[in-house]
mmCIF file of C-alpha atoms in Angstrom:
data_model
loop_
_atom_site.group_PDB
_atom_site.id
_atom_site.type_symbol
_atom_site.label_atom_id
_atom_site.label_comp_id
_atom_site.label_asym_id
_atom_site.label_seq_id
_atom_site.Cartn_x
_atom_site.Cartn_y
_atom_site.Cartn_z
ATOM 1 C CA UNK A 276 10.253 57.010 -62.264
ATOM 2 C CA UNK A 277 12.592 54.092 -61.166
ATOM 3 C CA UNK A 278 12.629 53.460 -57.663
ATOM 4 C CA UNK A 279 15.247 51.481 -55.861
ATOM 5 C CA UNK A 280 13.230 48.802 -53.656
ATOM 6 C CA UNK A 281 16.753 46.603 -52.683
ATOM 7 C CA UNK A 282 16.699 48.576 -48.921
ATOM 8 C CA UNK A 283 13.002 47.685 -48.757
ATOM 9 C CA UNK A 284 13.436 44.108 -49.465
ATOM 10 C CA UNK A 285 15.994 44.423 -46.947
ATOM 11 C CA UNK A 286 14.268 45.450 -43.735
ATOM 12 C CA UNK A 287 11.334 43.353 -44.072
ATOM 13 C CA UNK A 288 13.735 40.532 -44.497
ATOM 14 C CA UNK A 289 15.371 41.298 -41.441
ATOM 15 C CA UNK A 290 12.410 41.933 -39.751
ATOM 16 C CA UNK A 291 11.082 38.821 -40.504
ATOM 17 C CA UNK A 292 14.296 36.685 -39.582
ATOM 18 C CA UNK A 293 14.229 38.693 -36.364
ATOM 19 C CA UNK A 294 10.609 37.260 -35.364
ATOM 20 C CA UNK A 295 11.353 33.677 -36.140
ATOM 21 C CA UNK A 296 14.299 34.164 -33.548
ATOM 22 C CA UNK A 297 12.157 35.152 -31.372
ATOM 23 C CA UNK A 298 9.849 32.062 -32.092
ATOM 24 C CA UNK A 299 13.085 30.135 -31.757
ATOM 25 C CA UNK A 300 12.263 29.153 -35.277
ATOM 26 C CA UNK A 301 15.393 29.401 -36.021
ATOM 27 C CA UNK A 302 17.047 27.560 -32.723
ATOM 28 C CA UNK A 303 19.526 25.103 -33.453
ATOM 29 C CA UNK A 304 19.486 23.649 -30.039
ATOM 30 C CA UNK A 305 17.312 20.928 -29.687
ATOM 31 C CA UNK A 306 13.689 21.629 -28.116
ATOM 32 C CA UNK A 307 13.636 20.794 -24.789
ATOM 33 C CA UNK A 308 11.552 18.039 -23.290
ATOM 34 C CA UNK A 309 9.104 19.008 -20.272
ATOM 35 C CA UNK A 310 10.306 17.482 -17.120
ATOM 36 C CA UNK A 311 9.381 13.659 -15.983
ATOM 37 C CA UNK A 312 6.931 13.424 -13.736
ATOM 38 C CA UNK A 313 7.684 11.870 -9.923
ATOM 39 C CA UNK A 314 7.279 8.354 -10.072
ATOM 40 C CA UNK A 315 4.526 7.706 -7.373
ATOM 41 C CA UNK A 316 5.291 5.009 -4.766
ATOM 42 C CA UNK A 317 3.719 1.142 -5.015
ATOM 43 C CA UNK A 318 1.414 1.112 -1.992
ATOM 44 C CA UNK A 319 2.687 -2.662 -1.400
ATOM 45 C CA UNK A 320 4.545 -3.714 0.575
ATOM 46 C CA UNK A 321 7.701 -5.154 -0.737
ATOM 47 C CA UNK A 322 9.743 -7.823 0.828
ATOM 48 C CA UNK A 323 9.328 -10.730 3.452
ATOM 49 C CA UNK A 324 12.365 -10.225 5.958
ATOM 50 C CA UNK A 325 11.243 -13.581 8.030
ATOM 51 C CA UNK A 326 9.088 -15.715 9.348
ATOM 52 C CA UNK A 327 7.815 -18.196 11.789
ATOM 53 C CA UNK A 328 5.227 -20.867 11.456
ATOM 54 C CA UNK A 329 3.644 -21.810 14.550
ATOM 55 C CA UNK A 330 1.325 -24.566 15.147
ATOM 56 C CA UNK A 331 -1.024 -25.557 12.312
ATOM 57 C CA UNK A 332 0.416 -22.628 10.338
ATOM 58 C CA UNK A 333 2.205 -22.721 6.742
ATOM 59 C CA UNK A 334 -0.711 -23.161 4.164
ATOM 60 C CA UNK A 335 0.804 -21.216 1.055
ATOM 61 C CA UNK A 336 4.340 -21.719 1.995
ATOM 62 C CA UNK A 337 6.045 -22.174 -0.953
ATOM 63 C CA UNK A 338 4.379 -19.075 -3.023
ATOM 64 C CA UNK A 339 5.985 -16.982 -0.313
ATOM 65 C CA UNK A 340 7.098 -14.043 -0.919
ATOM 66 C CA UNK A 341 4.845 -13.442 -3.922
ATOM 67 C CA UNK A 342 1.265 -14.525 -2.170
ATOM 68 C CA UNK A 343 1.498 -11.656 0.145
ATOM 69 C CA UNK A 344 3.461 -8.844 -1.532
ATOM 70 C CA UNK A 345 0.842 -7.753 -4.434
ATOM 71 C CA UNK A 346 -2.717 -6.857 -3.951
ATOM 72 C CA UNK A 347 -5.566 -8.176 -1.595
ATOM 73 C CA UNK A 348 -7.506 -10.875 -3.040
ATOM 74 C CA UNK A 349 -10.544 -10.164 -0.901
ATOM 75 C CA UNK A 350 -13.566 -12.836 -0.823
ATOM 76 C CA UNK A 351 -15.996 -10.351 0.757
ATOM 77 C CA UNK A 352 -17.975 -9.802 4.040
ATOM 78 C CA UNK A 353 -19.373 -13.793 3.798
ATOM 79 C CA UNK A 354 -16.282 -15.552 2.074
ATOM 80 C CA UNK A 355 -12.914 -15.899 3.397
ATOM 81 C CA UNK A 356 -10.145 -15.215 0.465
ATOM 82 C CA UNK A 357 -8.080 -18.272 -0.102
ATOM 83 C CA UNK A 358 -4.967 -16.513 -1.453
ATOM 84 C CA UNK A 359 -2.894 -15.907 2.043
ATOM 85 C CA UNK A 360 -0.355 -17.616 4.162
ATOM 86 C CA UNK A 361 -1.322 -18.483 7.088
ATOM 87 C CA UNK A 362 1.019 -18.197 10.165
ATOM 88 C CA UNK A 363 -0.169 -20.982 12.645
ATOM 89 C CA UNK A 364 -1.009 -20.679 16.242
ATOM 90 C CA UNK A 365 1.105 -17.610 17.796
ATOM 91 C CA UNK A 366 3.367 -17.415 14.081
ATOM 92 C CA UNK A 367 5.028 -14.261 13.328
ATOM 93 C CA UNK A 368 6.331 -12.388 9.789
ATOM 94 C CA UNK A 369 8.223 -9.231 9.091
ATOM 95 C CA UNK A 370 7.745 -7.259 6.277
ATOM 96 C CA UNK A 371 9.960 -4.041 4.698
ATOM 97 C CA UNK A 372 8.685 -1.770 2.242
ATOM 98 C CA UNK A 373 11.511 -0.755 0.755
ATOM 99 C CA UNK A 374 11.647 1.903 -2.143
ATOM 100 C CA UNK A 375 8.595 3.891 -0.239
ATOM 101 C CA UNK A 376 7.970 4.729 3.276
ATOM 102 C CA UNK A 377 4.392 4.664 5.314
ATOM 103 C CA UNK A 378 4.181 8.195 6.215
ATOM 104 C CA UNK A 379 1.542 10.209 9.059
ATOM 105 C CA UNK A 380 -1.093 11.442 6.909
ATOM 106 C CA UNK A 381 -4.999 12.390 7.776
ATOM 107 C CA UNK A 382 -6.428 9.408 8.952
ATOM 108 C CA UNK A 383 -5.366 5.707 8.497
ATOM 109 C CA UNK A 384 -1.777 5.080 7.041
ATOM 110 C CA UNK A 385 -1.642 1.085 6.550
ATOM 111 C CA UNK A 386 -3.831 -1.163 5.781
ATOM 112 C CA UNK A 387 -3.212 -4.685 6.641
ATOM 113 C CA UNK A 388 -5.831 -7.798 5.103
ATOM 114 C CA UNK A 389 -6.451 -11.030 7.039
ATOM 115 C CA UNK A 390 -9.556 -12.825 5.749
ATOM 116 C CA UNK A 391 -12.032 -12.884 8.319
ATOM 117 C CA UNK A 392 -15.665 -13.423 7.518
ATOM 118 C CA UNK A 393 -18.914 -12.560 8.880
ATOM 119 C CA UNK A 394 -21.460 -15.511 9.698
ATOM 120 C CA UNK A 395 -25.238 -13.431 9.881
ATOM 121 C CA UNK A 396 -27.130 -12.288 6.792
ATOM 122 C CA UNK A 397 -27.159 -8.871 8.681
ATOM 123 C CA UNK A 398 -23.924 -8.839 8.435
ATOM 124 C CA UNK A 399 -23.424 -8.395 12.291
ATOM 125 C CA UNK A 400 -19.624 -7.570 13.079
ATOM 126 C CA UNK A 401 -19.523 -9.778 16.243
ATOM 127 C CA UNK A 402 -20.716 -12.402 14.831
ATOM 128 C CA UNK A 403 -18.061 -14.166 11.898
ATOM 129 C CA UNK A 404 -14.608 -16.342 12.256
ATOM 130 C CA UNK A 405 -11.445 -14.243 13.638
ATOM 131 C CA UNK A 406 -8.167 -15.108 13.278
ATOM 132 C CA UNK A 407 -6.794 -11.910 15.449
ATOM 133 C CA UNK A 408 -2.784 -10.655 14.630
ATOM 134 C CA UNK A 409 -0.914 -8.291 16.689
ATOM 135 C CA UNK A 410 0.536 -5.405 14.874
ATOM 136 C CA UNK A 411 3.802 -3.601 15.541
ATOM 137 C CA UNK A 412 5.968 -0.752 12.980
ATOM 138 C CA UNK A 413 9.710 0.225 12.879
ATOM 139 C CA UNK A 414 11.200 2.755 10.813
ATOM 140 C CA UNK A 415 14.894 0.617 11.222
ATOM 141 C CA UNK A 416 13.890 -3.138 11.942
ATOM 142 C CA UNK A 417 15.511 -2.702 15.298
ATOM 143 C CA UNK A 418 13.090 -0.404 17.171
ATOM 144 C CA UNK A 419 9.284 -1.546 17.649
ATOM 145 C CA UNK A 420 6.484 0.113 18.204
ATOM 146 C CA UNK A 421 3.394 -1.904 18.883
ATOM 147 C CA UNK A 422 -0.427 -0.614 18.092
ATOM 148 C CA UNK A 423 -2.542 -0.347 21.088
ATOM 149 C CA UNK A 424 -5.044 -3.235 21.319
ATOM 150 C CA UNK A 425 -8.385 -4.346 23.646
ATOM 151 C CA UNK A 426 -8.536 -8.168 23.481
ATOM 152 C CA UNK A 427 -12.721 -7.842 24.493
ATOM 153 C CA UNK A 428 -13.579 -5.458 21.735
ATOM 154 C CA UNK A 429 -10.691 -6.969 19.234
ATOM 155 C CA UNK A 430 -9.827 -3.009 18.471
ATOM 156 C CA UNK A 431 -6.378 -2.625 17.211
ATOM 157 C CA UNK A 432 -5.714 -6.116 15.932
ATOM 158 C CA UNK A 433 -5.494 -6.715 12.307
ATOM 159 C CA UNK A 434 -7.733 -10.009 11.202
ATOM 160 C CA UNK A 435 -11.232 -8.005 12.594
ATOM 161 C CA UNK A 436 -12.425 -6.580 8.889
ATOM 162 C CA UNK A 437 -13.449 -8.291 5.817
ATOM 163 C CA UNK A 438 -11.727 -7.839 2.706
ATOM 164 C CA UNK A 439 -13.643 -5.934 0.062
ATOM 165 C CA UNK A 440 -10.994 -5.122 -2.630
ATOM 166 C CA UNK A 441 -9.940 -8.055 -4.492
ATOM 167 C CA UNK A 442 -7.464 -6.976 -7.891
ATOM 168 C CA UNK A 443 -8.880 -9.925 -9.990
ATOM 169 C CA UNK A 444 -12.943 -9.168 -9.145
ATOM 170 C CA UNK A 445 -13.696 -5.743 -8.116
ATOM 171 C CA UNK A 446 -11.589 -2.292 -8.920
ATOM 172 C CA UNK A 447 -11.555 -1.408 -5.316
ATOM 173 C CA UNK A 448 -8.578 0.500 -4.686
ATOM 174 C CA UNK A 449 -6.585 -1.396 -2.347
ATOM 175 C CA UNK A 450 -4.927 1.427 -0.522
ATOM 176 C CA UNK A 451 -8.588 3.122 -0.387
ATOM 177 C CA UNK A 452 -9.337 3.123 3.575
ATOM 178 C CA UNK A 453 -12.782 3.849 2.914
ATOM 179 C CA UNK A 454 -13.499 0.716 0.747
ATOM 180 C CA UNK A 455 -11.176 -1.412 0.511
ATOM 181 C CA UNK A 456 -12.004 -3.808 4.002
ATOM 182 C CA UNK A 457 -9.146 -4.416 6.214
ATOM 183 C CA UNK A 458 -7.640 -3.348 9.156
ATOM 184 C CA UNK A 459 -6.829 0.210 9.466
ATOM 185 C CA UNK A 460 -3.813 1.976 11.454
ATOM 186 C CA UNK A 461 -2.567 5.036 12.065
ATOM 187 C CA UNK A 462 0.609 6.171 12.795
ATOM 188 C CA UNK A 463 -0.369 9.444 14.691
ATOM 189 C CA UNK A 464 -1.761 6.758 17.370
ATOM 190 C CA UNK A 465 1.706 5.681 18.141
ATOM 191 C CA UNK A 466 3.264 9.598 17.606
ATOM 192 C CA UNK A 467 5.647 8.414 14.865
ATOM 193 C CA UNK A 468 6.058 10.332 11.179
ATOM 194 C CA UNK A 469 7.180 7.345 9.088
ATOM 195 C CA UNK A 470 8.289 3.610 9.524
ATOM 196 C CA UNK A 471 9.271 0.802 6.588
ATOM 197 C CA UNK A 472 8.623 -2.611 8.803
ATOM 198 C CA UNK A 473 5.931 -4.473 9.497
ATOM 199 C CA UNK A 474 5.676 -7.054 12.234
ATOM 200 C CA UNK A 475 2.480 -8.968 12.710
ATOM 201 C CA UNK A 476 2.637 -11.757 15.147
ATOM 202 C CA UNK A 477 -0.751 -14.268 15.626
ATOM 203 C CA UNK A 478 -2.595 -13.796 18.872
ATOM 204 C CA UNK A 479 -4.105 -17.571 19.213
ATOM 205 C CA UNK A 480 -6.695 -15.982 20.654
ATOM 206 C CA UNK A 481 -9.759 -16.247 18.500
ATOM 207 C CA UNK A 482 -13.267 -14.553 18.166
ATOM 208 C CA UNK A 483 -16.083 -17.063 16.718
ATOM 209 C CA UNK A 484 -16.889 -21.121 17.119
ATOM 210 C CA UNK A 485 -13.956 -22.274 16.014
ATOM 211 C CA UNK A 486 -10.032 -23.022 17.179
ATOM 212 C CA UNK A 487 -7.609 -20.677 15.339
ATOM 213 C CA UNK A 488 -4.940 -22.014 12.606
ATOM 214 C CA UNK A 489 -3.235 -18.670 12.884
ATOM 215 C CA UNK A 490 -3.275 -15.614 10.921
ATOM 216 C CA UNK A 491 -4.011 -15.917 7.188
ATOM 217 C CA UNK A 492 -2.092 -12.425 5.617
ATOM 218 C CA UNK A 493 -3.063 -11.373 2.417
ATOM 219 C CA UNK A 494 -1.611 -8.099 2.308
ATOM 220 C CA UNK A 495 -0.110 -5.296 3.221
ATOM 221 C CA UNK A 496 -0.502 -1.751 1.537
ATOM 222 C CA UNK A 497 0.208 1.949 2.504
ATOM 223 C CA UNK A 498 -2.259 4.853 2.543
ATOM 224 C CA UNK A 499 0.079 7.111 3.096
ATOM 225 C CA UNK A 500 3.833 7.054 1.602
ATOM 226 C CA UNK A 501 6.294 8.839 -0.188
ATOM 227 C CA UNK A 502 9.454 7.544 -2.045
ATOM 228 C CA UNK A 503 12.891 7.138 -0.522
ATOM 229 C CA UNK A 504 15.618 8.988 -1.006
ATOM 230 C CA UNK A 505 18.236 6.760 -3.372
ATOM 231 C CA UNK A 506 20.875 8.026 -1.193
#
């Protein structure tokens, strides 16, 4: 006996066209692309707002701003690292990070990279060249806040730590607190969430045999930070 298979043909057909919709085989749109991922903040910080040389400063002048906006080039617990500027006796810089912020996080939140050195083969801490820099945050450039500091134990300057990481020698993260040398500071210590300056001023006060030529910065870099709002 004939048999008429046209209505057959016809529901499987439609069947089938039904599950590629579903599949969105059959979408005319074009797919869509997942969503770009957040763009995570440099950890350096960005731009010199000013300056002051004092006495016997200026070494590295004229590679500012460059020489102390990237990465630390650290020389280690028995070398200091050459590539700094150096402020002179009682000197002063500002710096702004400006697409980031430094924000309060769990422990340190800047790191900031002098390059003292130690001068014992046991590597005592007391015992190296200092060139000791007051530290002090903003969130505006207008307001200060300055870090708490003991001139007889050197806590809370920046210039007391070697520099470990060093971008051209060593993969040290530089905005890893544990490793990385340098001074550490924490915002929570001065009760403040976030700030984008950073003011660091020589002390002329140095620890070790010799008379200080000022600060030597090398870097600056966040711990903790989080992107700015464009707006």
């Amino acid at each position: 006996m004939k048999t008429d298979r046209f209505p057959q043909t016809v529901c499987v057909a439609t069947a089938l066209l039904c599950a590629m919709a579903s599949l969105g085989i059959l979408n005319s749109e074009e797919p869509k692309s997942a969503p770009a991922a957040e763009k995570l903040p440099d950890p350096f910080v960005d731009r010199v707002v000013s300056y002051r040389i004092g006495d016997g400063g200026g070494k590295n002048e004229e590679k500012l701003p460059q020489i102390v906006l990237g990465p630390p080039q650290g020389g280690g617990p028995l070398k200091a690292g050459t590539d700094v500027f150096s402020l002179g006796r009682g000197g002063e810089i500002v710096l702004e990070f400006t697409d980031n912020e430094v924000i309060d996080g769990p422990g340190p939140d800047l790191l900031i990279f002098e390059n003292p050195f130690l001068e014992e083969p046991g590597n005592n801490p007391h015992a190296g060249f200092f060139e000791l820099g007051k530290v002090e945050v903003s969130a505006d450039g207008e307001n200060w806040h300055a870090f708490p500091f003991d001139t007889g134990t050197k806590k809370g300057f920046a210039g007391c730590n070697p520099v470990l990481a060093n971008s051209e020698e060593n993969a040290i993260p530089a905005d890893n607190a544990e490793k990385a040398g340098g001074d550490p500071f924490d915002l929570h210590d001065l009760k403040l969430e976030s700030i984008r300056f950073v003011r660091i001023t020589d002390l002329n006060n140095p620890f070790g045999r010799d008379k200080t030529v000022g600060f030597d910065l090398d870097a600056v870099v966040a711990v903790h930070s989080r992107l700015l709002d464009p707006k």
